[in-house]
Every structure is written in structure tokens, then in C-alpha cells.
CSV table of C-alpha atoms in Angstrom, one decimal:
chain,number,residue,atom,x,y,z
A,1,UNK,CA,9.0,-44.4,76.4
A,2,UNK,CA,7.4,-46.4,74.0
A,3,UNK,CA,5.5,-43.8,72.2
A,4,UNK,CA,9.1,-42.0,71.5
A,5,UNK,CA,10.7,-44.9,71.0
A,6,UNK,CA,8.6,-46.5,68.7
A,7,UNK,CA,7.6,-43.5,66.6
A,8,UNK,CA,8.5,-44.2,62.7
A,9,UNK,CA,7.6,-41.1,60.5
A,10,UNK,CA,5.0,-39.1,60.2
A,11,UNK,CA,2.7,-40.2,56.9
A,12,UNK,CA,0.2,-38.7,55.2
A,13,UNK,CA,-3.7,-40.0,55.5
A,14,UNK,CA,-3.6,-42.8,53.1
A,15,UNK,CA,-6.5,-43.9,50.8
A,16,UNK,CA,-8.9,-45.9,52.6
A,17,UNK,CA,-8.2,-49.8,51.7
A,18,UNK,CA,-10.9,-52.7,53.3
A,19,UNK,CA,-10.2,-54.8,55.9
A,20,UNK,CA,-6.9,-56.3,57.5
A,21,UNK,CA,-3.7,-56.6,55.6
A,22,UNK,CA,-3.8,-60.0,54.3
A,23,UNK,CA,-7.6,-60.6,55.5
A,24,UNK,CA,-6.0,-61.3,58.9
A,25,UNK,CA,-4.4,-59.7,62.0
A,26,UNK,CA,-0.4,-59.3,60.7
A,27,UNK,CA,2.1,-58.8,63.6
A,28,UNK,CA,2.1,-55.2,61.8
A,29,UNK,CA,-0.9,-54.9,62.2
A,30,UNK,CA,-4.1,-53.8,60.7
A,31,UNK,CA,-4.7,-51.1,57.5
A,32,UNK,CA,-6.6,-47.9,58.8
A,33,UNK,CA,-9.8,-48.8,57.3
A,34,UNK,CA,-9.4,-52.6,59.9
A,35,UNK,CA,-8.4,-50.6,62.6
A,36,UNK,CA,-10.3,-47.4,63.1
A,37,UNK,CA,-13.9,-47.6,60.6
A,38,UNK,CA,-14.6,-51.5,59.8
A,39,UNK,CA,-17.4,-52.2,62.3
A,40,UNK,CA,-19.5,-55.8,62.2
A,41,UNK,CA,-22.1,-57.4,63.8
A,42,UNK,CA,-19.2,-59.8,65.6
A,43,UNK,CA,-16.8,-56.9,65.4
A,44,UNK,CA,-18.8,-53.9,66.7
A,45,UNK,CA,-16.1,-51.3,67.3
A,46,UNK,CA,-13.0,-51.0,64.9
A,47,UNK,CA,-9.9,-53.2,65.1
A,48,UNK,CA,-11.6,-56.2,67.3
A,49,UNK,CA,-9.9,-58.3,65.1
A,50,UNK,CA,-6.9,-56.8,65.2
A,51,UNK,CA,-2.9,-56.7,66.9
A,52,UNK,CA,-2.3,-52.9,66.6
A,53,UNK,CA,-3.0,-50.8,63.6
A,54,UNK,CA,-2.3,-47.0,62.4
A,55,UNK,CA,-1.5,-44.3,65.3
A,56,UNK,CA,-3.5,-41.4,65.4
A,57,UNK,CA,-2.2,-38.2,67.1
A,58,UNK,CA,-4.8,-35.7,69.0
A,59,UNK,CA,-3.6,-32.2,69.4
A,60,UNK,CA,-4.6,-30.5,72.8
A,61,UNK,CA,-5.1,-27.3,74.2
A,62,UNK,CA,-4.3,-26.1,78.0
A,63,UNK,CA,-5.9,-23.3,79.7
A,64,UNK,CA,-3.8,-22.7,82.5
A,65,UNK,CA,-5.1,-20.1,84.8
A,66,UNK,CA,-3.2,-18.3,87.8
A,67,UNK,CA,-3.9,-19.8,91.8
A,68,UNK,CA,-6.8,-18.4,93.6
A,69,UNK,CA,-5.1,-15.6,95.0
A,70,UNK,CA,-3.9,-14.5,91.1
A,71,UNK,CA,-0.2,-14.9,92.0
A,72,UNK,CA,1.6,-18.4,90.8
A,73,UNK,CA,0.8,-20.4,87.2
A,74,UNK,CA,-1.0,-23.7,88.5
A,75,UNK,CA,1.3,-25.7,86.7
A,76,UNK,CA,4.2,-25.2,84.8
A,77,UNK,CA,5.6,-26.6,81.6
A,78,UNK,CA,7.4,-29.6,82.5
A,79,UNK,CA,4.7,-31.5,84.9
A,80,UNK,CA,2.2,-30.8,81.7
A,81,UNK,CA,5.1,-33.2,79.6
A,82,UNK,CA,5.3,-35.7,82.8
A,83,UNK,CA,1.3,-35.8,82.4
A,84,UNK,CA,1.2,-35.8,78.6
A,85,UNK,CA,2.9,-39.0,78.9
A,86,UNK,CA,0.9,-40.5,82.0
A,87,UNK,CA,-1.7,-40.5,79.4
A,88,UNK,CA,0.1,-41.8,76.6
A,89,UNK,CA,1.0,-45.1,78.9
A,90,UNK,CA,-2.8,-45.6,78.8
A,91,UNK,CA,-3.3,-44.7,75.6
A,92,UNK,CA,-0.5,-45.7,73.6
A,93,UNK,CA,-1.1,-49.2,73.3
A,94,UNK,CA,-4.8,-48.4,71.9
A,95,UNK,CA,-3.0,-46.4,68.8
A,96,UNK,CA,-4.0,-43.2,70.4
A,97,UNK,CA,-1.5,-40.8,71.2
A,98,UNK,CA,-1.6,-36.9,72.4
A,99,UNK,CA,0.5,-34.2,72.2
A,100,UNK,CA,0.5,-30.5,72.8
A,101,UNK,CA,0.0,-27.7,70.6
A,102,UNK,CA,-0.9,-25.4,72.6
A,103,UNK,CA,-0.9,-23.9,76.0
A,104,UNK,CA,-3.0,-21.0,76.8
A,105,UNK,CA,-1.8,-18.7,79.9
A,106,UNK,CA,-4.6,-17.0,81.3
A,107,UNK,CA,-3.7,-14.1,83.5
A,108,UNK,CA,-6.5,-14.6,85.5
A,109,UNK,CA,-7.4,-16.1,89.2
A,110,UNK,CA,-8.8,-19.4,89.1
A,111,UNK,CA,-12.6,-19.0,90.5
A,112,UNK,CA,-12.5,-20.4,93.8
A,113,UNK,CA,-14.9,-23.2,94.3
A,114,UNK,CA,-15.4,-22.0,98.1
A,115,UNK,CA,-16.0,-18.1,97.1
A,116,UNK,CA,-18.6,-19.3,94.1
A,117,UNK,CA,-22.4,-19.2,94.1
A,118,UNK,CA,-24.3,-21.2,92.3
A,119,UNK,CA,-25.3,-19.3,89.8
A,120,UNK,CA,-28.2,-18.3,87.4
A,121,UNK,CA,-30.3,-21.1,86.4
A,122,UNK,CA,-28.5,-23.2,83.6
A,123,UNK,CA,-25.5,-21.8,84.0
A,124,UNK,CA,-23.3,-24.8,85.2
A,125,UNK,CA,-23.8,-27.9,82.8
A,126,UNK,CA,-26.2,-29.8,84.7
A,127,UNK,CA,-25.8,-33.0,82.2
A,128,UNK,CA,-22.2,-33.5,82.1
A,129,UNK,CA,-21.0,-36.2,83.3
A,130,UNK,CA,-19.0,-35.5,86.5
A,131,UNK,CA,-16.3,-38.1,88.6
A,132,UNK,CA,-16.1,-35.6,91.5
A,133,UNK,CA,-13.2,-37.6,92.1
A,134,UNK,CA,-10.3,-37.1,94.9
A,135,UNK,CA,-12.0,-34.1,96.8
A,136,UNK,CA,-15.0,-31.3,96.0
A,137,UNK,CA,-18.7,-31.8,96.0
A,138,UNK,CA,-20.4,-33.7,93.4
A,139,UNK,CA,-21.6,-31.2,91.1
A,140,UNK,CA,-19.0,-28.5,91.3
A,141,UNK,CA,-18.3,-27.4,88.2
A,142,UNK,CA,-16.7,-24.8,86.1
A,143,UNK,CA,-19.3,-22.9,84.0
A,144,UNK,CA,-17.9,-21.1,80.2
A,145,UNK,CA,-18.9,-17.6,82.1
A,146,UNK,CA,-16.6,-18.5,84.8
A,147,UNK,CA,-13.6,-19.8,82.8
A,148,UNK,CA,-13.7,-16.0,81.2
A,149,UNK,CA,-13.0,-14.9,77.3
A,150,UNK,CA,-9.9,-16.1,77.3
A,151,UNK,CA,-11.2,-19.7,77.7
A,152,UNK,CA,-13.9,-18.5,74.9
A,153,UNK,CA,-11.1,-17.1,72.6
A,154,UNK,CA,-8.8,-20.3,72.8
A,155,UNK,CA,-10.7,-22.5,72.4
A,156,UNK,CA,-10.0,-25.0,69.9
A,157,UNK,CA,-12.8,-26.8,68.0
A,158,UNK,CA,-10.4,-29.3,66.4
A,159,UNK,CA,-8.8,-29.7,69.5
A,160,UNK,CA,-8.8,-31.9,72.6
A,161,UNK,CA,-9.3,-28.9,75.3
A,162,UNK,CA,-8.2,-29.3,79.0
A,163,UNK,CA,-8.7,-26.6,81.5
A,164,UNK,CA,-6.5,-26.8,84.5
A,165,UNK,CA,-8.3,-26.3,88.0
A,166,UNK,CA,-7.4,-25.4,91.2
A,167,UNK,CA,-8.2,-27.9,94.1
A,168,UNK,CA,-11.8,-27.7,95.3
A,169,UNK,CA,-13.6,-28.6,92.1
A,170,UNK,CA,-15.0,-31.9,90.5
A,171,UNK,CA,-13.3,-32.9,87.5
A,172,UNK,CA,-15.2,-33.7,84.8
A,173,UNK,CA,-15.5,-34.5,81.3
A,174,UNK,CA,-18.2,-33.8,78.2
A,175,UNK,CA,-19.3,-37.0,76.4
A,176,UNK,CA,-18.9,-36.7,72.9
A,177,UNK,CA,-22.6,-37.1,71.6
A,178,UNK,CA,-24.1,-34.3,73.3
A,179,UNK,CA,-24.7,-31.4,71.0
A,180,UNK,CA,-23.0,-28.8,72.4
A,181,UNK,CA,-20.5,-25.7,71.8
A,182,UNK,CA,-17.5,-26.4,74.3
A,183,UNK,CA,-16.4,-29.8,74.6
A,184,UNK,CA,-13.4,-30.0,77.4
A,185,UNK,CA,-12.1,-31.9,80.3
A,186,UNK,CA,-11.2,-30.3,83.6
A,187,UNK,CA,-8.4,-31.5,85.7
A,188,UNK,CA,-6.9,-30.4,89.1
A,189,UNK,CA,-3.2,-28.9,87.8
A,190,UNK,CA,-1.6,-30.2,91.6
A,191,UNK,CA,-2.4,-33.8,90.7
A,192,UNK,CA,-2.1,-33.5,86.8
A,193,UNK,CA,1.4,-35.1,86.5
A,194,UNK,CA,0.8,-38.0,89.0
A,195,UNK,CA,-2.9,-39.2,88.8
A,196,UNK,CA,-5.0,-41.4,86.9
A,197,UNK,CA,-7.9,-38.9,87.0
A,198,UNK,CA,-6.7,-36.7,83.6
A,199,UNK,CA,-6.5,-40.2,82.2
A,200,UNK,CA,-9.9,-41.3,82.9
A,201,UNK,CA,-11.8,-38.1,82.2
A,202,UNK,CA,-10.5,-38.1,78.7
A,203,UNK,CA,-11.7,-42.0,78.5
A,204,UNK,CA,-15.4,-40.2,79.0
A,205,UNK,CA,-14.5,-37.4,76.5
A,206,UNK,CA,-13.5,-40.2,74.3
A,207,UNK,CA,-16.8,-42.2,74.6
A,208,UNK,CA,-16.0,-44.1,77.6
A,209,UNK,CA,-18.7,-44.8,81.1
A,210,UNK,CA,-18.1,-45.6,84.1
A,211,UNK,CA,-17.3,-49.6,84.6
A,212,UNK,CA,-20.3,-48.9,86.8
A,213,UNK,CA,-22.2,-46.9,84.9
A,214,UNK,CA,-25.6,-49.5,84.8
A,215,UNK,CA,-24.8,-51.0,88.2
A,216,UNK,CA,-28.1,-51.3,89.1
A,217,UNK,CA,-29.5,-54.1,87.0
A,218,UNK,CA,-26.6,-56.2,85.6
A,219,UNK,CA,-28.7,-58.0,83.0
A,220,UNK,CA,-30.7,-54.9,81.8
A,221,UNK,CA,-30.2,-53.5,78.4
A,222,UNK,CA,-28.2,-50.6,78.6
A,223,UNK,CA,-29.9,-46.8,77.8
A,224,UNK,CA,-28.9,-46.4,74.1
A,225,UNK,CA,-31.0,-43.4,74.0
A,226,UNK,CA,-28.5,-41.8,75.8
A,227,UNK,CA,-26.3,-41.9,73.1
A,228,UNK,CA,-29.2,-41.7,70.2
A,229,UNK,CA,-26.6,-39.6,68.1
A,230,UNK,CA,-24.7,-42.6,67.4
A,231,UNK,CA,-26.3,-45.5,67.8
A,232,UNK,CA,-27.9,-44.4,65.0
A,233,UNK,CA,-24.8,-45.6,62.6
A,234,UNK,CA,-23.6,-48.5,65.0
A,235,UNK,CA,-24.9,-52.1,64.1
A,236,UNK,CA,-26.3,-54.1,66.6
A,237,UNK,CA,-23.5,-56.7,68.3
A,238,UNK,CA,-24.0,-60.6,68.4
A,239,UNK,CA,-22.9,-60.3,71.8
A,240,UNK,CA,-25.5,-59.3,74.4
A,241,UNK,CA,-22.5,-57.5,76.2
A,242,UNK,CA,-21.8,-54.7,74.5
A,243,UNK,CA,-25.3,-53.6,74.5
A,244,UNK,CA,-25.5,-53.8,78.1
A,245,UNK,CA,-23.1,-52.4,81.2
A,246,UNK,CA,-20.7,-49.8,79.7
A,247,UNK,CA,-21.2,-51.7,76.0
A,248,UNK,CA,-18.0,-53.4,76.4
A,249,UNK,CA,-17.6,-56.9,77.2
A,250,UNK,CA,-14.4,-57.2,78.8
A,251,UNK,CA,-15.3,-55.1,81.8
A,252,UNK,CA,-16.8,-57.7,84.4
A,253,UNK,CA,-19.9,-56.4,86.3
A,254,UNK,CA,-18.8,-53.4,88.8
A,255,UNK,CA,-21.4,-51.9,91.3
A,256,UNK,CA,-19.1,-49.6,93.4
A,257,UNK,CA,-20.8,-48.1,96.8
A,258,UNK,CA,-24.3,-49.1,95.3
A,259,UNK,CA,-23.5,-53.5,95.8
A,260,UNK,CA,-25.6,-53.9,99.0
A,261,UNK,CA,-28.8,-52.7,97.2
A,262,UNK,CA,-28.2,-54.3,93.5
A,263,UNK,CA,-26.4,-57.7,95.2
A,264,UNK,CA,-26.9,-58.0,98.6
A,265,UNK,CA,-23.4,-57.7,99.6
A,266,UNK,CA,-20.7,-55.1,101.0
A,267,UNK,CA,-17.8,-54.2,98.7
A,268,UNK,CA,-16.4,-51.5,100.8
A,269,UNK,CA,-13.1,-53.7,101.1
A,270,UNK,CA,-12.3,-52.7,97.4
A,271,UNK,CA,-12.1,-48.6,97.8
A,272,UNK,CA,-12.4,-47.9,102.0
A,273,UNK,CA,-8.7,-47.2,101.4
A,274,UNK,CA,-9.7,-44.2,98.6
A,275,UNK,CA,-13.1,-42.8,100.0
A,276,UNK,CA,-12.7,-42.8,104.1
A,277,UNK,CA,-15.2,-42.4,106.4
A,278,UNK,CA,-17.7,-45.1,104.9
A,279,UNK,CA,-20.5,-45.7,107.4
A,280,UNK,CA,-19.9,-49.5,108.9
A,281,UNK,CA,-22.3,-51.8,107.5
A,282,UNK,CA,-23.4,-55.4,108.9
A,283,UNK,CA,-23.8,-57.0,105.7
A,284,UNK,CA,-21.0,-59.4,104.6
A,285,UNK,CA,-18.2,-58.6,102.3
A,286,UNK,CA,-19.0,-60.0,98.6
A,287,UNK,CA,-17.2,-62.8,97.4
A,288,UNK,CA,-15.3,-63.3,94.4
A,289,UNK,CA,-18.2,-65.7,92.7
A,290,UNK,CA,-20.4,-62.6,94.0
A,291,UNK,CA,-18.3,-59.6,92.9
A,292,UNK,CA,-14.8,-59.2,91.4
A,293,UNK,CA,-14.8,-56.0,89.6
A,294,UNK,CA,-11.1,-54.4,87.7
A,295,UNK,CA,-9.7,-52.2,90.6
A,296,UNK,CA,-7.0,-51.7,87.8
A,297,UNK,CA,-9.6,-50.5,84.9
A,298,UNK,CA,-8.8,-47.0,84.1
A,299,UNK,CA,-12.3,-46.6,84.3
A,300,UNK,CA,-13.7,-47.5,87.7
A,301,UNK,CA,-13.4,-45.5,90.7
A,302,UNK,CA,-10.9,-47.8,92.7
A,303,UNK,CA,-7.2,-47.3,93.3
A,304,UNK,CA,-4.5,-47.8,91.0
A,305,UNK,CA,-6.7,-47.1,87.5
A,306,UNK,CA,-3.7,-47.7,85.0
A,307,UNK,CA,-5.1,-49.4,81.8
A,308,UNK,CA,-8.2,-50.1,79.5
A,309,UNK,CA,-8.8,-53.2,77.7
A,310,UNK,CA,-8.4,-53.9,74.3
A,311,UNK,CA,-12.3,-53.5,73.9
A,312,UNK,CA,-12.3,-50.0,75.5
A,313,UNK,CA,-10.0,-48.7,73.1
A,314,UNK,CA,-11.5,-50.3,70.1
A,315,UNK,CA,-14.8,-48.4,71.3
A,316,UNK,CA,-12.3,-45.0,71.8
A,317,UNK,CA,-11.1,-45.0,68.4
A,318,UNK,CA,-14.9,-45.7,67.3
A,319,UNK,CA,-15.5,-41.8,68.9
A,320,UNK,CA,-12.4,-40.2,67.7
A,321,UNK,CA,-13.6,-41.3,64.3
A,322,UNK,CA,-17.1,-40.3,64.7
A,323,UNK,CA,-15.9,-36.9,66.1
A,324,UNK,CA,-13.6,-36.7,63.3
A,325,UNK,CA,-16.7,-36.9,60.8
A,326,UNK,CA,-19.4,-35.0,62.8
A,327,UNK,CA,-19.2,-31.5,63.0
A,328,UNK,CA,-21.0,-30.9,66.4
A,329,UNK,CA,-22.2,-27.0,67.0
A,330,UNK,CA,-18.6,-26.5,64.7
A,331,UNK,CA,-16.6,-29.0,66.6
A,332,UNK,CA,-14.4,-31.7,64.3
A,333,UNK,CA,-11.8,-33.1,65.8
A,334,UNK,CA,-8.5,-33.5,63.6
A,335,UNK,CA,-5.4,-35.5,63.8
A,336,UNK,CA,-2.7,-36.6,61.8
A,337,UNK,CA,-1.5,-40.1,61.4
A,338,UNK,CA,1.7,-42.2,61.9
A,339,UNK,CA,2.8,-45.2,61.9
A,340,UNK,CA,4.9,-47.1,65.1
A,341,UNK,CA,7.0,-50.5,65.3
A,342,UNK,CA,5.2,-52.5,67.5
């Protein structure tokens, strides 16, 4: 494993120096101020212009509750490692790594999705972004009042939080510019150790869309007021691509289920093998020239999601640093720093 491998010593934070070491990309890399701050008009997010840089470590917490019926743990120990590092494959190369600190045993049933009402008004959180990926109806998700005091008490404000869910539910993650006073993932514990899913709901926790996410009109400017919080400090790119799409320019244009409407074409070829049942459609299959999405970004919705370009994890480390400096309704993420031989 790379990450184990390749791990040095553990440092303490330097002092912030400018730009790369030696004004340029080194094989070693950039300083900490090239690779995770220094933002440009050409450069937008940190470390652009840069091989590899400084590894910073995120600590996380994981609520693991008992199954529906309150008997068995929904996962154990060892497929949380074997998932830990199914992250870190994805991660790793970005100079992002996680580890555990913490798991929380909660010797409580996991709410059953099936057994669940909907709730008072405003109790599930209705502006979250949700994948509702691999099962469940869109929308299901886990409110705080359902996840109990022991979710309340554990929680970790300085930590990257993951609750572990029983089957039935969307997984979802919480963007990090909303103002709000939990910020966690959810996952489905049976699939933790061998899907992509806890991988890409931490790419939205970390500041990442959907490679979809403005599908509808490829060569419309992208919502920024969405994300007013930080646009606020981010300059405005020379590139028309990373203000539009999912503001990164090395994801080509992806419009999913939605391609007859925005395109005029069928794209069903692409993910019929992950979402069956598709209603048959007479309109021709898109082209290449027409459509040729990643099936392979972490980020889409297709198949075998295993990687994010260098530009998404430039724009990750841009959001771990802002969460590192923002104390959001008492949330401020902290991590350590190291140094790897890349």
C-alpha cells in the first residue's frame, strides 16, 4: 500500500514559506504554502502547478449502530481498515490521507428505512445533497433525532464523521459551505469495504459535485451562489471551465439519464448495466463527438468510479483548507501533517 509504504515521519506544521520549492514543480514536490493555499487567477485551486506536495491526514469518526433487529454490529473492525484504504487508493495520490481515531459503538437498532415515517416538518435535511445510490428512495435520509444521543454525544467537530447505515437508505453527504451543526457522511456498512460510494460521498463532503451536477446547459455559468460562502475568498479563473460544470476543467461534459432532453441523444448504454429497468427509448445512442463522459471519475454515477483528476483534488484540498480556517456553527476540521516519498 502506497500510503504505508511511502509514509516518512510524522512533522510538525511548518512555517508557511511562498510558492514551489525552487519557483517550480520539484520531483519532491511542492512546499505547503504551493500545494494546499497559493491560489491564482491561472492556478485557481492549490497545487495546479504542482507534482505532489505535503500529506495531510484527516482523523474520522464511526458511528456504528447494531442491525435492524438490535442484534449483530453492522460492521466490524477489520472491513472498516479494508475500507479506510479503498479510500486512501483515491485519495492518496491527491496528498489526502484518512485514518481512524475513533469508532463509536452504539448499542442501538439502526432505524429501519421501511418502519420510518416521514417525520415532522424539517426534520430530515431537505438541502443535503443526496446520491441515493445502489438502492433506497431518493430522499431517504437519516435525521440527528433519529441517529439518537449517542450520535449527538460523539460527535466530532474536528472530525471527518461517518455514520454507518443499514441497507434501505440513500447515502449521502453534507457539502461543506452550508452553515450547519452536523456535518457527516452516511454509508451502507454491507458495501463499506468494497464500494466506491464511501469514496465519492466524502468527494461531496470535501467540496466535490456531481460530474453532472449542471447537465442541463453545458455552456451556462455555473450557480456560484450556491456556494456564496466561499466564492467569496476564491479569485476568478482565466479559464471559463472552472466557473462552469462542477468548476473543474478536467471533467468532460456528463449528462447522465437527463442527455435526451439537454442533447438529443440516448446515453443509456453507459449505466443500463448499474440502474435496470430503464424505460426503452427510440432515440439514438450518443456518439463519442456527442457525448463521452468519465465512466471511471469517482464522481459520476457510472460503474467502476475509482479515481479523481488532478484538478478534483487540487479543488479538495482547497475545502479541507477552508474547513480548516472556518469555524462553521463550531466545526474546524484539524489534521496533522507528513511528509511521503513519492
Amino acid at each position: 500500500m502506497r500510503r504505508a509504504a511511502a509514509l516518512l515521519v510524522l512533522i510538525l506544521v511548518a512555517p508557511v514559506l511562498s510558492g514551489c520549492l525552487g519557483g517550480e514543480a520539484e520531483p519532491e514536490g511542492c512546499d505547503e504554502q504551493g500545494y494546499w493555499v497559493e491560489i491564482t487567477e491561472d492556478s485557481p485551486y492549490p497545487g495546479l502547478d504542482c507534482e505532489a506536495g505535503p500529506v495531510r491526514q484527516l482523523s474520522i469518526t464511526i458511528f456504528v449502530y447494531r442491525d435492524n433487529d438490535g442484534v449483530e454490529w453492522l460492521i466490524n473492525e477489520t472491513s472498516i481498515a479494508t475500507g479506510i484504504e479503498m479510500i486512501n487508493s483515491v485519495y492518496n495520490p491527491s496528498g489526502i490521507d484518512f485514518v481512524l481515531d475513533e469508532i463509536i459503538w452504539v448499542d442501538d437498532a439502526f432505524p429501519d428505512v421501511q418502519d420510518e415515517e416521514e417525520g415532522e416538518e424539517g426534520e430530515k435535511p431537505g438541502t443535503l445533497n443526496n446520491s441515493s445510490e445502489d438502492g433506497g428512495d431518493f430522499g431517504d435520509q437519516i435525521s440527528i433525532s433519529q441517529l439518537g444521543d449517542a450520535f449527538v454525544e460523539g460527535y466530532n467537530p474536528a472530525n471527518v464523521n461517518i455514520v454507518m447505515q443499514s441497507n434501505g437508505w440513500g447515502s449521502y453527504s453534507m457539502y461543506p459551505w452550508y452553515s450547519r451543526e452536523y456535518y457527516f457522511s452516511t454509508v451502507r456498512a454491507s458495501t463499506f469495504a468494497t464500494s466506491p460510494v464511501p469514496s465519492h460521498e466524502l468527494g461531496h463532503f470535501l467540496g466535490l459535485y456531481h460530474t453532472h451536477q449542471f447537465h442541463d446547459d453545458p455552456n451556462s455559468d455555473s450557480d456560484l451562489s450556491r456556494a456564496f460562502i466561499w466564492t467569496q475568498d476564491w479569485v476568478t479563473p482565466t479559464d471559463q471551465c472552472y466557473r462552469t460544470g462542477d468548476f473543474i476543467c478536467s471533467t468532460p461534459y456528463d449528462c447522465y439519464t437527463w442527455c435526451e432532453d439537454d442533447i438529443g441523444c440516448n446515453a443509456s448504454d453507459l449505466y443500463e448495466g448499474y440502474k435496470p429497468g430503464q424505460e426503452p427509448s427510440e432515440v439514438a445512442q450518443c456518439t463519442v463527438d456527442q457525448h463521452n463522459p468519465s465512466v471511471t471519475n469517482l464522481m459520476s454515477r457510472y460503474g467502476e468510479r475509482s479515481e479523481i483528476t488532478f484538478d478534483q483534488g487540487a479543488r479538495a484540498r482547497y475545502f479541507i483548507q477552508y474547513m480548516s480556517e472556518n469555524a462553521r456553527e463550531g466545526n474546524l476540521l484539524h489534521f496533522s501533517e507528513m511528509v511521503y516519498d513519492y
